[in-house]
Amino acid sequence: MKGTRRRHSAGRHRTTLVVAFALIAGLGATVPATADTPYPFRDPTLPVSERVDDLLGRLTLDEKISLLHQYEPAIPRLGIQSFRTGTEALHGVAWLGKATVFPQAVGLASTWDPALMRQVGSAVGDEARGFQQQRPDGWG
């Protein structure tokens, strides 16, 4: 019983963290702060933990689950527009099309080679700018 409770608690904690990161990432894509209802989760003067608790209390289970993916749908009733996560270019920009895929960050870091990191960063930047030239309205 104790192990089950611990796993359940860990799963809930992990879900809370994922939703918290989605909240923080998605706030830049939300409607203006002049929305009809001033939700506390939109108030940047409040502590993040309070904002996360407020948002989690307002989201339905289905909405919470929808925020666990790379492409999050809009939640119009809360004034949240659709947004994407996982597009940080940490190991390349292949989600945009044909591009170089570098090893995950832990693999790159394991090389202990700062010059290599600069080369990878430069290549990722070049490819990101190339994609931006293809579609100036942006890729998200």
Coordinates of N, CA and C in Angstrom, one line a residue:
M1 N 0.8 -1.2 0.0 CA 0.0 0.0 0.0 C 0.9 1.3 0.0
K2 N 1.9 1.2 0.8 CA 2.8 2.4 1.0 C 3.5 2.7 -0.4
G3 N 4.0 1.6 -1.0 CA 4.6 1.8 -2.3 C 3.7 2.3 -3.4
T4 N 2.4 1.9 -3.4 CA 1.4 2.4 -4.3 C 1.2 3.8 -4.1
R5 N 1.0 4.2 -2.8 CA 0.8 5.6 -2.5 C 1.9 6.5 -2.9
R6 N 3.2 6.0 -2.8 CA 4.3 6.8 -3.1 C 4.4 6.9 -4.7
R7 N 4.1 5.8 -5.4 CA 4.1 5.9 -6.9 C 3.0 6.9 -7.3
H8 N 1.8 6.8 -6.7 CA 0.7 7.7 -7.1 C 1.1 9.2 -6.8
S9 N 1.7 9.4 -5.7 CA 2.2 10.8 -5.3 C 3.2 11.3 -6.3
A10 N 4.2 10.4 -6.7 CA 5.2 10.8 -7.6 C 4.6 11.1 -9.0
G11 N 3.6 10.3 -9.4 CA 3.0 10.6 -10.7 C 2.2 11.9 -10.7
R12 N 1.6 12.2 -9.6 CA 0.9 13.4 -9.4 C 1.9 14.6 -9.5
H13 N 3.0 14.5 -8.8 CA 4.0 15.5 -8.7 C 4.6 15.7 -10.1
R14 N 4.8 14.6 -10.9 CA 5.4 14.7 -12.2 C 4.4 15.5 -13.1
T15 N 3.1 15.1 -13.0 CA 2.0 15.8 -13.8 C 2.0 17.2 -13.5
T16 N 2.1 17.6 -12.2 CA 2.0 19.0 -11.8 C 3.2 19.7 -12.4
L17 N 4.4 19.1 -12.4 CA 5.5 19.8 -13.0 C 5.4 20.0 -14.5
V18 N 4.9 19.0 -15.2 CA 4.7 19.2 -16.6 C 3.7 20.3 -16.9
V19 N 2.6 20.3 -16.2 CA 1.6 21.3 -16.4 C 2.1 22.7 -16.0
A20 N 2.9 22.8 -15.0 CA 3.6 24.0 -14.6 C 4.5 24.5 -15.7
F21 N 5.3 23.7 -16.3 CA 6.1 24.1 -17.4 C 5.3 24.5 -18.6
A22 N 4.2 23.8 -18.9 CA 3.3 24.2 -19.9 C 2.7 25.5 -19.7
L23 N 2.3 25.8 -18.4 CA 1.8 27.1 -18.1 C 2.8 28.2 -18.3
I24 N 4.0 28.0 -17.9 CA 5.0 29.0 -18.0 C 5.3 29.2 -19.5
A25 N 5.4 28.2 -20.3 CA 5.7 28.3 -21.7 C 4.5 28.9 -22.4
G26 N 3.3 28.6 -22.0 CA 2.1 29.1 -22.7 C 1.6 30.5 -22.3
L27 N 2.1 31.0 -21.2 CA 1.7 32.3 -20.8 C 2.0 33.4 -21.9
G28 N 3.2 33.2 -22.6 CA 3.5 34.1 -23.6 C 2.6 34.1 -24.8
A29 N 1.8 33.0 -24.9 CA 0.9 32.8 -26.0 C -0.6 33.0 -25.6
T30 N -0.8 33.5 -24.4 CA -2.2 33.7 -24.0 C -2.7 35.0 -24.5
V31 N -4.0 35.1 -24.4 CA -4.6 36.4 -24.8 C -4.2 37.5 -23.9
P32 N -4.4 38.7 -24.3 CA -3.9 39.9 -23.5 C -4.5 39.8 -22.1
A33 N -3.8 40.4 -21.1 CA -4.2 40.4 -19.7 C -5.6 41.1 -19.5
T34 N -6.1 41.8 -20.5 CA -7.4 42.5 -20.4 C -8.5 41.6 -20.7
A35 N -8.3 40.3 -20.6 CA -9.4 39.3 -20.8 C -10.5 39.6 -19.9
D36 N -11.7 39.1 -20.2 CA -12.9 39.4 -19.4 C -12.8 39.1 -18.0
T37 N -12.2 37.9 -17.7 CA -12.0 37.5 -16.3 C -10.5 37.5 -15.9
P38 N -10.2 38.3 -14.9 CA -8.7 38.4 -14.5 C -8.4 37.2 -13.6
Y39 N -8.0 36.1 -14.2 CA -7.6 34.9 -13.5 C -6.3 35.1 -12.7
P40 N -6.2 34.7 -11.5 CA -4.9 34.8 -10.8 C -3.7 34.1 -11.5
F41 N -4.0 33.1 -12.3 CA -2.8 32.5 -12.9 C -2.2 33.4 -13.9
R42 N -2.8 34.4 -14.3 CA -2.3 35.4 -15.3 C -1.6 36.5 -14.6
D43 N -1.6 36.6 -13.3 CA -1.0 37.7 -12.5 C 0.5 37.5 -12.3
P44 N 1.4 38.2 -13.0 CA 2.8 37.9 -12.9 C 3.4 38.4 -11.5
T45 N 2.6 39.1 -10.7 CA 3.1 39.5 -9.4 C 2.9 38.4 -8.4
L46 N 2.1 37.4 -8.7 CA 1.9 36.3 -7.7 C 3.0 35.3 -7.8
P47 N 3.3 34.6 -6.8 CA 4.3 33.5 -6.8 C 3.9 32.4 -7.8
V48 N 4.8 31.9 -8.5 CA 4.6 30.8 -9.5 C 3.7 29.7 -9.0
S49 N 4.1 29.3 -7.7 CA 3.3 28.2 -7.1 C 1.8 28.5 -7.0
E50 N 1.5 29.7 -6.6 CA 0.1 30.2 -6.5 C -0.6 30.2 -7.8
R51 N 0.2 30.7 -8.9 CA -0.4 30.7 -10.2 C -0.7 29.3 -10.7
V52 N 0.3 28.4 -10.5 CA 0.1 27.0 -11.0 C -1.1 26.4 -10.3
D53 N -1.2 26.6 -8.9 CA -2.3 26.0 -8.2 C -3.6 26.5 -8.7
D54 N -3.7 27.8 -9.0 CA -4.9 28.4 -9.5 C -5.3 27.8 -10.9
L55 N -4.3 27.7 -11.8 CA -4.6 27.1 -13.1 C -5.0 25.7 -13.0
L56 N -4.3 24.9 -12.2 CA -4.6 23.5 -12.1 C -6.0 23.3 -11.5
G57 N -6.4 24.2 -10.6 CA -7.8 24.1 -10.1 C -8.9 24.4 -11.1
R58 N -8.5 25.1 -12.1 CA -9.5 25.5 -13.2 C -9.5 24.6 -14.3
L59 N -8.4 23.8 -14.6 CA -8.4 22.9 -15.7 C -9.2 21.6 -15.4
T60 N -9.9 21.1 -16.4 CA -10.5 19.8 -16.3 C -9.4 18.7 -16.5
L61 N -9.7 17.5 -16.2 CA -8.8 16.4 -16.4 C -8.4 16.3 -17.9
D62 N -9.4 16.4 -18.8 CA -9.1 16.3 -20.2 C -8.1 17.5 -20.6
E63 N -8.3 18.7 -20.1 CA -7.5 19.8 -20.5 C -6.1 19.6 -19.9
K64 N -5.9 19.0 -18.7 CA -4.6 18.8 -18.2 C -3.9 17.7 -19.0
I65 N -4.6 16.7 -19.5 CA -4.0 15.7 -20.3 C -3.5 16.3 -21.6
S66 N -4.3 17.2 -22.2 CA -4.0 17.8 -23.5 C -2.7 18.7 -23.4
L67 N -2.3 19.1 -22.2 CA -1.1 19.9 -22.0 C 0.1 19.0 -21.9
L68 N 0.0 17.7 -22.0 CA 1.2 16.8 -21.9 C 1.8 16.5 -23.2
H69 N 1.4 17.2 -24.3 CA 1.9 16.9 -25.6 C 2.8 18.0 -26.1
Q70 N 3.4 17.8 -27.2 CA 4.2 18.9 -27.8 C 3.4 20.0 -28.4
Y71 N 2.2 19.6 -28.9 CA 1.3 20.6 -29.5 C 0.1 20.7 -28.6
E72 N 0.0 21.8 -27.8 CA -1.1 22.0 -26.9 C -2.2 22.7 -27.6
P73 N -3.4 22.3 -27.4 CA -4.5 23.0 -28.0 C -4.9 24.2 -27.2
A74 N -5.7 25.1 -27.8 CA -6.2 26.2 -27.1 C -7.2 25.8 -26.0
I75 N -7.3 26.6 -25.0 CA -8.3 26.4 -23.9 C -9.1 27.7 -23.9
P76 N -10.0 27.9 -24.8 CA -10.7 29.2 -24.9 C -11.4 29.7 -23.7
R77 N -12.0 28.8 -22.9 CA -12.7 29.3 -21.7 C -11.8 29.9 -20.7
L78 N -10.5 29.6 -20.8 CA -9.5 30.3 -19.9 C -8.7 31.3 -20.6
G79 N -9.0 31.5 -21.9 CA -8.2 32.5 -22.7 C -6.8 32.1 -23.1
I80 N -6.6 30.8 -23.1 CA -5.3 30.3 -23.4 C -5.3 29.8 -24.9
Q81 N -4.3 30.4 -25.7 CA -4.2 30.0 -27.1 C -3.4 28.8 -27.2
S82 N -3.4 28.1 -28.3 CA -2.6 26.9 -28.6 C -1.1 27.3 -28.5
F83 N -0.3 26.4 -28.2 CA 1.1 26.6 -28.2 C 1.9 25.3 -28.3
R84 N 3.2 25.4 -28.5 CA 4.0 24.2 -28.7 C 5.1 24.3 -27.7
T85 N 5.5 23.1 -27.2 CA 6.7 23.0 -26.4 C 7.7 22.0 -27.0
G86 N 8.8 21.8 -26.5 CA 9.8 20.9 -27.1 C 10.5 21.4 -28.3
T87 N 10.3 22.7 -28.6 CA 11.0 23.3 -29.8 C 12.1 24.3 -29.3
E88 N 12.9 23.8 -28.4 CA 13.9 24.7 -27.8 C 15.2 24.6 -28.6
A89 N 15.3 23.7 -29.5 CA 16.5 23.5 -30.3 C 17.7 23.0 -29.5
L90 N 17.4 22.3 -28.5 CA 18.5 21.8 -27.6 C 19.4 20.9 -28.3
H91 N 18.9 20.1 -29.3 CA 19.8 19.2 -30.0 C 19.5 19.3 -31.5
G92 N 19.0 20.4 -32.0 CA 18.7 20.6 -33.4 C 17.3 21.1 -33.6
V93 N 17.0 21.4 -34.9 CA 15.7 21.9 -35.2 C 15.0 21.0 -36.2
A94 N 15.2 19.7 -36.1 CA 14.6 18.7 -37.0 C 13.1 18.7 -37.0
W95 N 12.4 19.2 -35.9 CA 11.0 19.2 -35.9 C 10.4 20.2 -37.0
L96 N 11.3 21.0 -37.6 CA 10.9 22.0 -38.6 C 11.0 21.4 -40.0
G97 N 11.8 20.3 -40.2 CA 12.0 19.7 -41.5 C 13.3 19.0 -41.5
K98 N 13.9 18.8 -42.6 CA 15.2 18.1 -42.7 C 16.2 19.0 -42.1
A99 N 16.9 18.5 -41.1 CA 17.9 19.2 -40.4 C 18.8 18.3 -39.6
T100 N 19.9 18.8 -39.2 CA 20.9 17.9 -38.4 C 20.3 17.7 -37.0
V101 N 20.4 16.4 -36.6 CA 19.9 16.1 -35.2 C 21.2 15.7 -34.5
F102 N 21.5 16.5 -33.5 CA 22.7 16.3 -32.6 C 22.3 15.4 -31.4
P103 N 23.3 14.8 -30.7 CA 22.9 14.0 -29.6 C 22.2 14.9 -28.5
Q104 N 21.5 14.2 -27.7 CA 20.8 14.9 -26.5 C 21.8 15.6 -25.7
A105 N 21.3 16.6 -24.9 CA 22.2 17.5 -24.2 C 23.2 16.7 -23.2
V106 N 22.7 15.6 -22.6 CA 23.6 14.9 -21.7 C 24.7 14.2 -22.5
G107 N 24.4 13.8 -23.7 CA 25.5 13.2 -24.5 C 26.5 14.3 -25.0
L108 N 26.0 15.4 -25.4 CA 26.9 16.5 -25.8 C 27.7 17.0 -24.6
A109 N 27.1 17.1 -23.4 CA 27.8 17.5 -22.2 C 28.9 16.5 -21.8
S110 N 28.7 15.3 -22.1 CA 29.6 14.3 -21.7 C 30.9 14.4 -22.5
T111 N 31.0 15.1 -23.6 CA 32.2 15.3 -24.3 C 33.2 16.2 -23.6
W112 N 32.7 17.1 -22.7 CA 33.5 18.1 -22.0 C 34.3 18.9 -23.0
D113 N 33.7 19.2 -24.1 CA 34.4 19.9 -25.2 C 33.6 21.3 -25.5
P114 N 34.0 22.4 -24.9 CA 33.3 23.7 -25.1 C 33.4 24.1 -26.6
A115 N 34.5 23.8 -27.3 CA 34.6 24.2 -28.7 C 33.5 23.4 -29.5
L116 N 33.3 22.2 -29.2 CA 32.3 21.4 -29.9 C 30.9 22.0 -29.6
M117 N 30.7 22.4 -28.4 CA 29.4 22.9 -28.1 C 29.1 24.2 -28.9
R118 N 30.1 25.0 -29.0 CA 30.0 26.3 -29.8 C 29.7 25.9 -31.3
Q119 N 30.3 24.9 -31.8 CA 30.1 24.4 -33.2 C 28.7 23.9 -33.4
V120 N 28.2 23.1 -32.4 CA 26.8 22.6 -32.5 C 25.8 23.8 -32.4
G121 N 26.1 24.7 -31.4 CA 25.2 25.9 -31.3 C 25.2 26.7 -32.6
S122 N 26.3 26.9 -33.2 CA 26.4 27.7 -34.4 C 25.6 27.0 -35.6
A123 N 25.8 25.6 -35.7 CA 25.1 24.9 -36.7 C 23.6 25.0 -36.5
V124 N 23.1 24.8 -35.2 CA 21.7 24.8 -34.9 C 21.1 26.2 -35.3
G125 N 21.9 27.3 -34.9 CA 21.5 28.6 -35.2 C 21.4 28.9 -36.7
D126 N 22.4 28.4 -37.5 CA 22.3 28.5 -38.9 C 21.1 27.9 -39.5
E127 N 20.8 26.7 -39.1 CA 19.6 25.9 -39.6 C 18.3 26.6 -39.2
A128 N 18.3 27.1 -38.0 CA 17.0 27.8 -37.5 C 16.8 29.1 -38.4
R129 N 17.9 29.8 -38.6 CA 17.7 31.0 -39.5 C 17.4 30.7 -40.9
G130 N 17.9 29.5 -41.4 CA 17.5 29.1 -42.7 C 16.0 28.8 -42.8
F131 N 15.5 28.1 -41.8 CA 14.0 27.8 -41.8 C 13.2 29.1 -41.7
Q132 N 13.7 30.0 -40.9 CA 13.0 31.3 -40.7 C 12.9 32.0 -42.1
Q133 N 14.0 31.9 -42.9 CA 14.0 32.6 -44.2 C 13.0 31.9 -45.1
Q134 N 12.8 30.6 -45.0 CA 11.8 29.9 -45.8 C 10.4 30.4 -45.4
R135 N 10.1 30.6 -44.2 CA 8.8 31.0 -43.7 C 8.9 32.1 -42.7
P136 N 9.0 33.4 -43.2 CA 9.2 34.5 -42.3 C 8.2 34.7 -41.3
D137 N 7.0 34.2 -41.4 CA 6.0 34.4 -40.4 C 6.3 33.6 -39.1
G138 N 7.3 32.7 -39.3 CA 7.8 31.9 -38.1 C 7.3 30.5 -38.1
W139 N 8.0 29.8 -37.3 CA 7.7 28.3 -37.2 C 7.2 28.0 -35.8
G140 N 7.0 29.0 -35.0 CA 6.5 28.7 -33.7 C 7.5 28.7 -32.6

